[in-house]
Coordinates of C-alpha atoms in Angstrom, one line a residue:
M1 CA 90.6 89.4 75.0
N2 CA 87.1 88.1 75.5
Y3 CA 84.9 90.4 73.7
K4 CA 81.6 88.3 74.3
I5 CA 81.5 89.5 78.1
S6 CA 78.8 91.3 79.6
F7 CA 78.6 94.7 81.0
Q8 CA 78.1 93.5 84.7
E9 CA 80.9 91.0 84.2
R10 CA 83.3 93.8 83.1
A11 CA 82.3 95.7 86.0
K12 CA 82.9 93.1 88.5
I13 CA 86.4 92.5 86.9
G14 CA 87.2 96.5 86.9
F15 CA 86.3 96.4 90.8
E16 CA 88.6 93.6 91.4
I17 CA 91.4 95.1 89.8
L18 CA 90.8 98.5 91.6
S19 CA 90.5 96.6 94.9
K20 CA 94.1 95.5 94.2
Q21 CA 95.2 98.9 93.7
K22 CA 96.8 101.1 96.7
P23 CA 94.8 103.7 98.1
V24 CA 95.8 107.2 96.6
T25 CA 96.0 110.5 98.8
I26 CA 94.5 113.6 97.8
E27 CA 97.9 115.0 97.4
E28 CA 99.3 112.6 95.1
A29 CA 95.9 113.0 93.1
R30 CA 96.5 116.8 92.9
A31 CA 99.9 116.3 92.0
Q32 CA 99.3 113.7 89.2
A33 CA 96.6 116.0 87.9
E34 CA 99.0 118.9 87.8
R35 CA 101.6 116.6 86.0
L36 CA 99.0 115.9 83.3
R37 CA 98.0 119.3 83.1
L38 CA 101.5 120.5 82.3
S39 CA 102.2 117.5 79.8
S40 CA 98.9 118.1 78.0
K41 CA 99.9 122.0 77.4
S42 CA 103.4 121.1 76.0
K43 CA 102.0 118.4 73.6
G44 CA 99.4 120.7 72.4
K45 CA 101.8 123.5 71.6
K46 CA 104.1 121.0 69.7
N47 CA 101.1 119.9 67.4
K48 CA 99.8 123.3 66.6

């Protein structure tokens, strides 16, 4: 990985990567958030 890259170049690369991804519906985003919420609770209980 090239660590000597400007913030603008890094932002441009990020936008290019995001533009290649398929759009996400609000239902898919909510389902993902719920999965993450449930998995983070279970991990928290195991660590304590």
